[in-house]
Short mmCIF file of C-alpha atoms in Angstrom, two decimals:
data_model
loop_
_atom_site.label_atom_id
_atom_site.label_comp_id
_atom_site.label_asym_id
_atom_site.label_seq_id
_atom_site.Cartn_x
_atom_site.Cartn_y
_atom_site.Cartn_z
CA MET A 868 0.08 0.01 0.05
CA PHE A 869 1.23 3.51 -0.96
CA GLU A 870 0.08 6.85 -0.10
CA VAL A 871 1.19 10.36 -0.74
CA GLN A 872 0.19 13.54 1.59
CA VAL A 873 1.11 16.80 0.59
CA VAL A 874 1.72 19.20 3.70
CA ASN A 875 -0.81 22.02 3.62
CA ARG A 876 0.47 24.54 6.14
CA LYS A 877 1.17 28.20 5.22
CA TYR A 878 4.06 28.55 7.38
CA ALA A 879 5.63 25.09 5.82
CA HIS A 880 5.21 26.77 2.37
CA HIS A 881 6.61 30.16 3.43
CA ILE A 882 9.70 28.23 4.64
CA LEU A 883 9.77 26.35 1.23
CA THR A 884 9.93 29.64 -0.50
CA LEU A 885 12.91 30.78 1.25
CA LEU A 886 14.64 27.31 0.39
CA ARG A 887 13.77 28.03 -3.34
CA ASN A 888 15.23 31.40 -3.38
CA LYS A 889 18.73 31.25 -4.87
CA ASP A 890 19.73 34.24 -2.67
CA SER A 891 19.25 32.49 0.55
CA SER A 892 22.28 31.91 2.71
CA GLN A 893 23.68 28.57 3.87
CA ILE A 894 22.69 29.29 7.29
CA GLU A 895 19.07 29.91 6.19
CA PHE A 896 18.94 27.19 4.04
CA ARG A 897 19.85 24.53 6.66
CA LYS A 898 17.43 25.95 9.23
CA GLY A 899 14.80 25.88 6.80
CA LEU A 900 15.23 22.21 6.32
CA VAL A 901 15.43 21.69 10.28
CA LYS A 902 12.11 23.86 10.49
CA LEU A 903 10.38 21.66 7.98
CA GLY A 904 11.77 18.42 9.35
CA ARG A 905 9.89 19.45 12.40
CA ILE A 906 6.64 19.80 10.57
CA LEU A 907 7.02 16.89 8.91
CA GLY A 908 7.57 14.93 12.00
CA MET A 909 4.38 16.58 13.64
CA GLU A 910 2.47 15.42 10.12
CA ILE A 911 3.61 11.93 10.57
CA ALA A 912 2.78 11.78 14.20
CA GLU A 913 -0.79 12.65 13.40
CA ASP A 914 -1.04 9.31 11.45
CA MET A 915 0.03 7.27 14.10
CA GLU A 916 -2.00 5.28 16.42
CA THR A 917 -2.81 6.55 19.88
CA GLU A 918 -4.25 5.06 23.14
CA GLU A 919 -5.66 6.57 26.20
CA ALA A 920 -3.44 7.41 29.02
CA VAL A 921 -4.49 8.77 32.73
CA VAL A 922 -2.24 11.13 34.34
CA GLU A 923 -2.02 12.86 37.65
CA THR A 924 -1.66 16.72 37.62
CA PRO A 925 0.35 18.80 40.06
CA LEU A 926 -3.03 19.38 41.83
CA GLY A 927 -3.49 15.83 42.42
CA VAL A 928 -6.59 15.43 39.59
CA LYS A 929 -6.45 12.46 37.66
CA VAL A 930 -7.03 13.33 33.70
CA LYS A 931 -7.46 11.39 30.72
CA GLY A 932 -5.44 12.26 27.83
CA ILE A 933 -3.55 10.31 24.94
CA ARG A 934 -0.33 8.60 24.19
CA ILE A 935 1.13 8.06 20.58
CA LYS A 936 1.91 4.61 20.58
CA ASP A 937 4.80 4.53 18.00
CA MET A 938 6.71 7.41 19.63
CA ASP A 939 8.82 4.83 21.64
CA ASN A 940 9.38 2.28 18.73
CA THR A 941 10.34 4.69 15.93
CA ILE A 942 13.62 4.45 13.62
CA ILE A 943 14.55 7.25 11.64
CA VAL A 944 17.01 6.53 8.74
CA THR A 945 18.92 9.31 7.39
CA VAL A 946 19.98 9.68 3.60
CA LEU A 947 23.38 10.91 3.52
CA ARG A 948 24.31 13.84 3.49
CA ALA A 949 21.71 16.40 2.48
CA ALA A 950 18.86 14.87 4.96
CA TRP A 951 21.03 15.63 8.10
CA PRO A 952 19.13 19.08 8.91
CA LEU A 953 16.10 17.35 7.91
CA THR A 954 16.52 14.67 10.42
CA GLU A 955 17.53 17.17 13.15
CA GLY A 956 13.93 18.59 12.93
CA LEU A 957 12.23 15.00 12.94
CA ILE A 958 14.41 14.43 16.07
CA LYS A 959 12.84 17.19 17.73
CA VAL A 960 9.54 15.25 17.44
CA PHE A 961 10.55 11.88 17.79
CA TYR A 962 13.03 12.45 20.51
CA ASN A 963 13.54 8.61 21.57
CA ALA A 964 13.91 7.43 17.83
CA ARG A 965 16.77 4.90 17.10
CA GLN A 966 18.74 5.96 14.13
CA GLY A 967 20.26 4.61 11.20
CA VAL A 968 22.23 6.08 8.14
CA ILE A 969 22.74 5.09 4.58
CA ALA A 970 25.02 6.56 1.96
CA ALA A 971 23.72 6.29 -1.47
CA LYS A 972 24.54 8.10 -4.66
CA ARG A 973 23.40 8.12 -8.28
CA VAL A 974 26.09 6.89 -10.85
CA GLU A 975 25.46 9.91 -12.85
CA GLU A 976 28.12 9.11 -15.35
CA LYS A 977 26.10 6.50 -16.77
CA GLY A 978 23.23 8.85 -17.21
CA MET A 979 19.55 8.64 -16.76
CA GLN A 980 17.56 6.22 -18.70
CA ASN A 981 13.79 6.48 -18.86
CA TYR A 982 14.01 8.41 -15.40
CA GLU A 983 16.19 5.79 -14.02
CA PHE A 984 19.58 5.94 -12.37
CA GLU A 985 21.79 3.26 -11.42
CA ILE A 986 22.26 3.63 -7.54
CA GLU A 987 25.58 2.91 -5.43
CA VAL A 988 25.14 2.12 -1.86
CA SER A 989 28.43 2.44 -0.05
CA TYR A 990 27.18 2.37 3.51
CA VAL A 991 24.39 0.87 5.67
CA LYS A 992 24.15 1.24 9.32
CA MET A 993 20.73 0.81 11.12
CA PRO A 994 19.16 -0.89 13.81
CA SER A 995 16.93 -4.02 13.13
CA ALA A 996 13.23 -3.34 12.76
CA THR A 997 10.49 -5.45 14.38
CA PRO A 998 6.81 -5.77 13.54
CA ASN A 999 6.02 -3.24 16.16
CA ASP A 1000 8.35 -0.43 14.83
CA VAL A 1001 7.78 2.22 12.16
CA VAL A 1002 10.66 3.49 10.19
CA ILE A 1003 10.80 6.99 8.90
CA ILE A 1004 13.08 7.62 5.90
CA SER A 1005 14.33 11.29 5.76
CA ASP A 1006 15.39 12.46 2.42
CA VAL A 1007 15.32 16.02 1.13
CA MET A 1008 14.25 15.58 -2.64
CA VAL A 1009 12.88 12.57 -4.10
CA ALA A 1010 13.28 13.28 -7.90
CA THR A 1011 13.16 10.06 -9.86
CA GLY A 1012 12.48 7.84 -7.00
CA SER A 1013 15.56 5.67 -8.05
CA THR A 1014 17.41 6.26 -4.68
CA LEU A 1015 14.68 5.72 -2.39
CA ALA A 1016 13.50 2.54 -4.39
CA ARG A 1017 17.15 1.25 -3.79
CA ILE A 1018 17.33 2.27 -0.16
CA LEU A 1019 13.82 0.65 0.58
CA ASP A 1020 15.63 -2.68 -0.67
CA GLU A 1021 18.40 -2.18 2.07
CA VAL A 1022 15.88 -1.18 4.77
CA VAL A 1023 13.56 -4.19 4.51
CA LYS A 1024 16.77 -6.34 4.86
CA LYS A 1025 16.93 -4.77 8.32
CA GLY A 1026 13.77 -6.47 9.33
CA ARG A 1027 10.09 -5.58 8.51
CA ALA A 1028 8.42 -2.70 10.40
CA LYS A 1029 4.65 -2.43 10.39
CA LYS A 1030 4.89 0.86 8.62
CA TYR A 1031 7.35 2.90 6.52
CA TYR A 1032 7.42 6.72 6.10
CA ILE A 1033 9.30 9.07 3.82
CA ALA A 1034 9.71 12.48 5.18
CA SER A 1035 10.88 14.72 2.23
CA ILE A 1036 10.84 18.48 0.96
CA LEU A 1037 9.88 17.87 -2.60
CA SER A 1038 9.15 14.96 -4.99
CA THR A 1039 7.63 14.54 -8.49
CA PRO A 1040 5.06 12.48 -10.00
CA VAL A 1041 7.72 10.18 -11.65
CA ALA A 1042 9.10 9.35 -8.08
CA VAL A 1043 5.62 9.00 -6.75
CA ALA A 1044 4.84 6.41 -9.52
CA LYS A 1045 8.04 4.28 -9.03
CA LEU A 1046 7.57 4.27 -5.14
CA ARG A 1047 3.99 3.17 -5.63
CA ASP A 1048 5.50 0.14 -7.63
CA LYS A 1049 8.19 -0.20 -5.08
CA ALA A 1050 5.79 -0.54 -2.08
CA ASP A 1051 3.66 -2.99 -3.93
CA GLU A 1052 6.83 -5.20 -4.91
CA LEU A 1053 8.23 -5.19 -1.41
CA GLY A 1054 4.62 -5.74 0.20
CA ILE A 1055 4.99 -2.89 2.74
CA SER A 1056 2.91 -0.12 3.77
CA LEU A 1057 4.59 3.19 2.74
CA LYS A 1058 3.64 6.80 3.14
CA MET A 1059 5.52 9.65 1.72
CA TYR A 1060 5.03 13.24 3.26
CA ALA A 1061 6.07 16.25 1.11
CA ILE A 1062 5.91 19.84 1.26
CA SER A 1063 5.47 20.16 -2.33
CA ILE A 1064 5.19 17.80 -5.44
CA ASP A 1065 7.08 19.46 -8.19
CA PRO A 1066 5.83 18.67 -11.83
CA GLU A 1067 8.97 18.32 -13.88
CA VAL A 1068 12.49 15.97 -13.85
CA ASN A 1069 15.03 17.69 -16.15
CA GLN A 1070 17.14 15.81 -18.43
CA LYS A 1071 20.03 15.70 -15.59
CA GLY A 1072 17.52 14.24 -13.26
CA TYR A 1073 16.97 17.44 -11.23
CA ILE A 1074 13.41 18.56 -9.84
CA VAL A 1075 12.04 21.56 -11.67
CA PRO A 1076 11.55 24.14 -10.23
CA GLY A 1077 13.29 22.37 -7.17
CA LEU A 1078 15.93 23.63 -4.66
CA GLY A 1079 19.04 23.14 -6.36
CA ASP A 1080 21.67 20.87 -4.92
CA ALA A 1081 20.54 20.68 -1.41
CA GLY A 1082 23.54 19.04 0.07
CA ASP A 1083 25.76 21.73 -1.58
CA ARG A 1084 23.53 24.56 -0.14
CA ALA A 1085 23.09 23.13 3.05
CA PHE A 1086 26.73 22.22 3.63
CA GLY A 1087 28.40 25.19 1.70
CA SER A 1088 30.27 22.84 -0.47
#
């Protein structure tokens, strides 16, 4: 099963506009990713199961509330390197999350064929998942979906979680179609959150209008 949810918050789109601006500084760009990571975390939390909780206030009164069941069994996987600031925002919501990292990159010298890139995975380090866990994959831009599809292969090797989420700033219809097929192939429940679905992938595999190279802009390299 695959779903896509576009975040419809004025503040989120205010920050996205700042990120799109070519004149935004490195610090502004990185802080913007952190802010959107926190918003994406809140959106993902809204999708999680809750249960009733009873607490006692400092006045000695017992009151019913809720507890998000998955807050303590969440794994966040960061796609290196651009997603580090995005993960920083996610951690502000899922502060008890176990964490993993995956280093993956396009083999760009071989070019893009039918919106597909060959993907090279050079490093995987993440905790094992159980059927009680949820996994959030943090990736700033999902252009063709080639990298995320390859990463999902690696993530499921570490155990089957009950649900998988993608936290992203931008994606495209091309990537959405590819990830829908990948979720069906792997037999997983996958939901993508994005601030915007941009309309186009250019001949180099970049999202248009996009953000440029998010890693270079966030880290000044």
